[in-house]
Amino acid sequence: MTVLITTRKNIVALRKAKGLSQEQLAEYSNISSPLLHHLETGCQNTTIDTLRRIAIALGVSPLALGILSLSDSEIRSVIQKPSYTPPEVRSFQIGENIALLRKAKGFSQRKLAELSHVSVARLRDIEHGCANVSLALLGRIAKGLEISLPALGSLGLSDEQVLSLVYQARAVLENGAAQTV
């Protein structure tokens, strides 16, 4: 199951656990109802900014949205950091971390752009934090860097920190389910 499909399912589960309609979550997230509907039904890719807004409205970490339904051992497996990870990576700094990983692998921007099927200009904008990037594009960049998308998103965090974020999101699910019973 791809990260985007898992993310969509987790958004729906969290929304329902909190007793929110699509319209309410869209309003709280400051996105359009049709955008949320398309995201939940699988008809559209989404951007990091949209996921961040939804996660904040749901009271969870954006990182947890993609891995919430995995077991702890599966989470540890998909967030496994590559051996070439530089020590200066920072949590939730995707663009900067892409640049650090690219340099650690000895790739030029042109090389990673070719491997990721993206223009050099777009990759440069992502690395500088000037672009709102989609999950599909981040997935291609992660693949070019030979890292999983969840691992790319969790750089700078320990396994325990990632699991803590997931446990917090699971608590939202459990509390919502308990309130609806």
PDB file of C-alpha atoms in Angstrom, residues 18-176:
ATOM      1  CA  LYS A  18     -13.195  13.033  16.058  1.00  0.00           C
ATOM      2  CA  GLY A  19     -16.794  13.078  14.845  1.00  0.00           C
ATOM      3  CA  LEU A  20     -16.096  15.572  12.065  1.00  0.00           C
ATOM      4  CA  SER A  21     -17.770  15.789   8.685  1.00  0.00           C
ATOM      5  CA  GLN A  22     -15.653  16.418   5.598  1.00  0.00           C
ATOM      6  CA  GLU A  23     -16.990  19.968   5.515  1.00  0.00           C
ATOM      7  CA  GLN A  24     -16.007  20.607   9.144  1.00  0.00           C
ATOM      8  CA  LEU A  25     -12.490  19.222   8.700  1.00  0.00           C
ATOM      9  CA  ALA A  26     -12.074  21.213   5.499  1.00  0.00           C
ATOM     10  CA  GLU A  27     -13.140  24.376   7.314  1.00  0.00           C
ATOM     11  CA  TYR A  28     -10.833  23.716  10.297  1.00  0.00           C
ATOM     12  CA  SER A  29      -7.989  22.932   7.871  1.00  0.00           C
ATOM     13  CA  ASN A  30      -8.635  26.047   5.781  1.00  0.00           C
ATOM     14  CA  ILE A  31      -8.924  23.995   2.602  1.00  0.00           C
ATOM     15  CA  SER A  32     -11.881  23.530   0.279  1.00  0.00           C
ATOM     16  CA  SER A  33     -14.426  20.769   0.878  1.00  0.00           C
ATOM     17  CA  PRO A  34     -13.993  19.433  -2.684  1.00  0.00           C
ATOM     18  CA  LEU A  35     -10.217  19.197  -2.147  1.00  0.00           C
ATOM     19  CA  LEU A  36     -10.694  17.161   1.028  1.00  0.00           C
ATOM     20  CA  HIS A  37     -13.318  14.987  -0.663  1.00  0.00           C
ATOM     21  CA  HIS A  38     -10.980  14.290  -3.585  1.00  0.00           C
ATOM     22  CA  LEU A  39      -8.123  13.545  -1.203  1.00  0.00           C
ATOM     23  CA  GLU A  40     -10.208  11.126   0.852  1.00  0.00           C
ATOM     24  CA  THR A  41     -11.601   9.328  -2.186  1.00  0.00           C
ATOM     25  CA  GLY A  42      -8.225   8.926  -3.841  1.00  0.00           C
ATOM     26  CA  CYS A  43      -8.817  11.162  -6.820  1.00  0.00           C
ATOM     27  CA  GLN A  44      -6.028  13.647  -6.174  1.00  0.00           C
ATOM     28  CA  ASN A  45      -2.491  13.864  -4.924  1.00  0.00           C
ATOM     29  CA  THR A  46      -1.856  16.275  -2.104  1.00  0.00           C
ATOM     30  CA  THR A  47       0.829  18.670  -1.001  1.00  0.00           C
ATOM     31  CA  ILE A  48       2.810  18.809   2.200  1.00  0.00           C
ATOM     32  CA  ASP A  49       1.080  22.074   3.137  1.00  0.00           C
ATOM     33  CA  THR A  50      -2.379  20.520   2.761  1.00  0.00           C
ATOM     34  CA  LEU A  51      -1.374  17.538   4.909  1.00  0.00           C
ATOM     35  CA  ARG A  52       0.098  19.867   7.522  1.00  0.00           C
ATOM     36  CA  ARG A  53      -3.165  21.817   7.698  1.00  0.00           C
ATOM     37  CA  ILE A  54      -5.245  18.651   7.999  1.00  0.00           C
ATOM     38  CA  ALA A  55      -2.930  17.175  10.643  1.00  0.00           C
ATOM     39  CA  ILE A  56      -3.090  20.338  12.751  1.00  0.00           C
ATOM     40  CA  ALA A  57      -6.891  20.342  12.533  1.00  0.00           C
ATOM     41  CA  LEU A  58      -6.935  16.686  13.622  1.00  0.00           C
ATOM     42  CA  GLY A  59      -4.441  17.298  16.438  1.00  0.00           C
ATOM     43  CA  VAL A  60      -1.753  14.956  15.118  1.00  0.00           C
ATOM     44  CA  SER A  61       1.666  15.168  13.496  1.00  0.00           C
ATOM     45  CA  PRO A  62       1.714  15.216   9.672  1.00  0.00           C
ATOM     46  CA  LEU A  63       4.314  12.439   9.822  1.00  0.00           C
ATOM     47  CA  ALA A  64       1.892  10.194  11.711  1.00  0.00           C
ATOM     48  CA  LEU A  65      -0.715  10.478   8.946  1.00  0.00           C
ATOM     49  CA  GLY A  66       1.310   8.236   6.637  1.00  0.00           C
ATOM     50  CA  ILE A  67       2.338   5.555   9.131  1.00  0.00           C
ATOM     51  CA  LEU A  68      -0.384   5.528  11.779  1.00  0.00           C
ATOM     52  CA  SER A  69      -1.933   2.219  10.724  1.00  0.00           C
ATOM     53  CA  LEU A  70       1.377   0.345  10.545  1.00  0.00           C
ATOM     54  CA  SER A  71       2.622  -1.855  13.372  1.00  0.00           C
ATOM     55  CA  ASP A  72       5.539  -0.585  15.451  1.00  0.00           C
ATOM     56  CA  SER A  73       7.922  -3.007  13.736  1.00  0.00           C
ATOM     57  CA  GLU A  74       6.680  -1.909  10.285  1.00  0.00           C
ATOM     58  CA  ILE A  75       7.192   1.731  11.303  1.00  0.00           C
ATOM     59  CA  ARG A  76      10.742   1.017  12.449  1.00  0.00           C
ATOM     60  CA  SER A  77      11.377  -0.722   9.138  1.00  0.00           C
ATOM     61  CA  VAL A  78      10.052   2.077   6.884  1.00  0.00           C
ATOM     62  CA  ILE A  79      11.786   4.884   8.798  1.00  0.00           C
ATOM     63  CA  GLN A  80      15.154   3.163   8.775  1.00  0.00           C
ATOM     64  CA  LYS A  81      17.718   5.860   8.028  1.00  0.00           C
ATOM     65  CA  PRO A  82      20.282   5.280   5.275  1.00  0.00           C
ATOM     66  CA  SER A  83      23.891   4.741   6.278  1.00  0.00           C
ATOM     67  CA  TYR A  84      24.930   7.927   4.503  1.00  0.00           C
ATOM     68  CA  THR A  85      22.681  10.203   6.607  1.00  0.00           C
ATOM     69  CA  PRO A  86      24.679  13.291   7.583  1.00  0.00           C
ATOM     70  CA  PRO A  87      24.595  14.260  11.275  1.00  0.00           C
ATOM     71  CA  GLU A  88      23.310  17.775  10.558  1.00  0.00           C
ATOM     72  CA  VAL A  89      19.831  16.727   9.328  1.00  0.00           C
ATOM     73  CA  ARG A  90      16.975  18.397  11.191  1.00  0.00           C
ATOM     74  CA  SER A  91      13.498  17.153  11.867  1.00  0.00           C
ATOM     75  CA  PHE A  92      10.740  18.471   9.614  1.00  0.00           C
ATOM     76  CA  GLN A  93      13.183  20.265   7.291  1.00  0.00           C
ATOM     77  CA  ILE A  94      12.442  18.207   4.175  1.00  0.00           C
ATOM     78  CA  GLY A  95      14.056  20.511   1.609  1.00  0.00           C
ATOM     79  CA  GLU A  96      17.255  21.031   3.571  1.00  0.00           C
ATOM     80  CA  ASN A  97      17.466  17.313   4.323  1.00  0.00           C
ATOM     81  CA  ILE A  98      17.074  16.437   0.650  1.00  0.00           C
ATOM     82  CA  ALA A  99      20.036  18.696  -0.122  1.00  0.00           C
ATOM     83  CA  LEU A 100      22.122  17.153   2.677  1.00  0.00           C
ATOM     84  CA  LEU A 101      21.312  13.597   1.578  1.00  0.00           C
ATOM     85  CA  ARG A 102      21.970  14.455  -2.061  1.00  0.00           C
ATOM     86  CA  LYS A 103      25.396  15.850  -1.193  1.00  0.00           C
ATOM     87  CA  ALA A 104      26.185  12.909   1.103  1.00  0.00           C
ATOM     88  CA  LYS A 105      25.505  10.559  -1.823  1.00  0.00           C
ATOM     89  CA  GLY A 106      27.738  12.684  -4.036  1.00  0.00           C
ATOM     90  CA  PHE A 107      24.875  13.632  -6.370  1.00  0.00           C
ATOM     91  CA  SER A 108      24.606  16.921  -8.173  1.00  0.00           C
ATOM     92  CA  GLN A 109      21.187  18.541  -8.372  1.00  0.00           C
ATOM     93  CA  ARG A 110      21.098  17.519 -12.017  1.00  0.00           C
ATOM     94  CA  LYS A 111      21.769  13.851 -11.144  1.00  0.00           C
ATOM     95  CA  LEU A 112      19.052  13.704  -8.464  1.00  0.00           C
ATOM     96  CA  ALA A 113      16.647  15.598 -10.725  1.00  0.00           C
ATOM     97  CA  GLU A 114      17.198  12.994 -13.455  1.00  0.00           C
ATOM     98  CA  LEU A 115      16.720  10.099 -11.022  1.00  0.00           C
ATOM     99  CA  SER A 116      13.563  11.742  -9.632  1.00  0.00           C
ATOM    100  CA  HIS A 117      12.093  12.797 -12.992  1.00  0.00           C
ATOM    101  CA  VAL A 118      11.878  16.436 -11.932  1.00  0.00           C
ATOM    102  CA  SER A 119      13.435  19.577 -13.339  1.00  0.00           C
ATOM    103  CA  VAL A 120      16.595  20.925 -11.767  1.00  0.00           C
ATOM    104  CA  ALA A 121      14.817  24.229 -11.099  1.00  0.00           C
ATOM    105  CA  ARG A 122      11.990  22.458  -9.243  1.00  0.00           C
ATOM    106  CA  LEU A 123      14.461  20.409  -7.177  1.00  0.00           C
ATOM    107  CA  ARG A 124      16.383  23.587  -6.327  1.00  0.00           C
ATOM    108  CA  ASP A 125      13.161  25.269  -5.185  1.00  0.00           C
ATOM    109  CA  ILE A 126      12.292  22.257  -3.021  1.00  0.00           C
ATOM    110  CA  GLU A 127      15.743  22.182  -1.451  1.00  0.00           C
ATOM    111  CA  HIS A 128      15.515  25.899  -0.660  1.00  0.00           C
ATOM    112  CA  GLY A 129      12.025  25.539   0.820  1.00  0.00           C
ATOM    113  CA  CYS A 130      10.451  27.714  -1.884  1.00  0.00           C
ATOM    114  CA  ALA A 131       8.057  25.086  -3.227  1.00  0.00           C
ATOM    115  CA  ASN A 132       4.962  23.380  -1.867  1.00  0.00           C
ATOM    116  CA  VAL A 133       5.693  19.858  -3.005  1.00  0.00           C
ATOM    117  CA  SER A 134       3.292  16.964  -3.544  1.00  0.00           C
ATOM    118  CA  LEU A 135       3.661  13.576  -1.892  1.00  0.00           C
ATOM    119  CA  ALA A 136       4.064  11.938  -5.299  1.00  0.00           C
ATOM    120  CA  LEU A 137       7.020  14.181  -6.138  1.00  0.00           C
ATOM    121  CA  LEU A 138       8.570  13.692  -2.694  1.00  0.00           C
ATOM    122  CA  GLY A 139       8.184   9.965  -3.208  1.00  0.00           C
ATOM    123  CA  ARG A 140      10.126  10.162  -6.485  1.00  0.00           C
ATOM    124  CA  ILE A 141      12.876  12.201  -4.828  1.00  0.00           C
ATOM    125  CA  ALA A 142      13.044   9.746  -1.922  1.00  0.00           C
ATOM    126  CA  LYS A 143      13.324   6.890  -4.409  1.00  0.00           C
ATOM    127  CA  GLY A 144      16.146   8.728  -6.190  1.00  0.00           C
ATOM    128  CA  LEU A 145      17.919   9.005  -2.840  1.00  0.00           C
ATOM    129  CA  GLU A 146      17.220   5.306  -2.149  1.00  0.00           C
ATOM    130  CA  ILE A 147      15.224   6.079   0.992  1.00  0.00           C
ATOM    131  CA  SER A 148      11.567   5.565   1.860  1.00  0.00           C
ATOM    132  CA  LEU A 149       9.228   8.540   1.970  1.00  0.00           C
ATOM    133  CA  PRO A 150       8.485   8.015   5.692  1.00  0.00           C
ATOM    134  CA  ALA A 151      12.232   7.834   6.379  1.00  0.00           C
ATOM    135  CA  LEU A 152      12.737  11.098   4.489  1.00  0.00           C
ATOM    136  CA  GLY A 153       9.990  12.712   6.571  1.00  0.00           C
ATOM    137  CA  SER A 154      11.401  11.425   9.843  1.00  0.00           C
ATOM    138  CA  LEU A 155      15.041  12.418   9.398  1.00  0.00           C
ATOM    139  CA  GLY A 156      16.338  14.129  12.494  1.00  0.00           C
ATOM    140  CA  LEU A 157      13.978  12.145  14.734  1.00  0.00           C
ATOM    141  CA  SER A 158      14.816   9.011  16.669  1.00  0.00           C
ATOM    142  CA  ASP A 159      12.671   5.916  16.270  1.00  0.00           C
ATOM    143  CA  GLU A 160      11.259   6.606  19.729  1.00  0.00           C
ATOM    144  CA  GLN A 161      10.278  10.169  18.765  1.00  0.00           C
ATOM    145  CA  VAL A 162       8.518   8.909  15.637  1.00  0.00           C
ATOM    146  CA  LEU A 163       6.701   6.216  17.600  1.00  0.00           C
ATOM    147  CA  SER A 164       5.676   8.828  20.182  1.00  0.00           C
ATOM    148  CA  LEU A 165       4.052  10.897  17.424  1.00  0.00           C
ATOM    149  CA  VAL A 166       2.250   7.792  16.179  1.00  0.00           C
ATOM    150  CA  TYR A 167       1.096   6.885  19.705  1.00  0.00           C
ATOM    151  CA  GLN A 168      -0.337  10.394  20.105  1.00  0.00           C
ATOM    152  CA  ALA A 169      -2.274   9.978  16.852  1.00  0.00           C
ATOM    153  CA  ARG A 170      -3.467   6.519  17.905  1.00  0.00           C
ATOM    154  CA  ALA A 171      -4.730   8.065  21.151  1.00  0.00           C
ATOM    155  CA  VAL A 172      -6.818  10.482  19.070  1.00  0.00           C
ATOM    156  CA  LEU A 173      -8.308   7.481  17.263  1.00  0.00           C
ATOM    157  CA  GLU A 174      -8.948   5.583  20.492  1.00  0.00           C
ATOM    158  CA  ASN A 175     -10.419   8.587  22.335  1.00  0.00           C
ATOM    159  CA  GLY A 176     -12.690   9.352  19.414  1.00  0.00           C
TER     160      GLY A 176
END
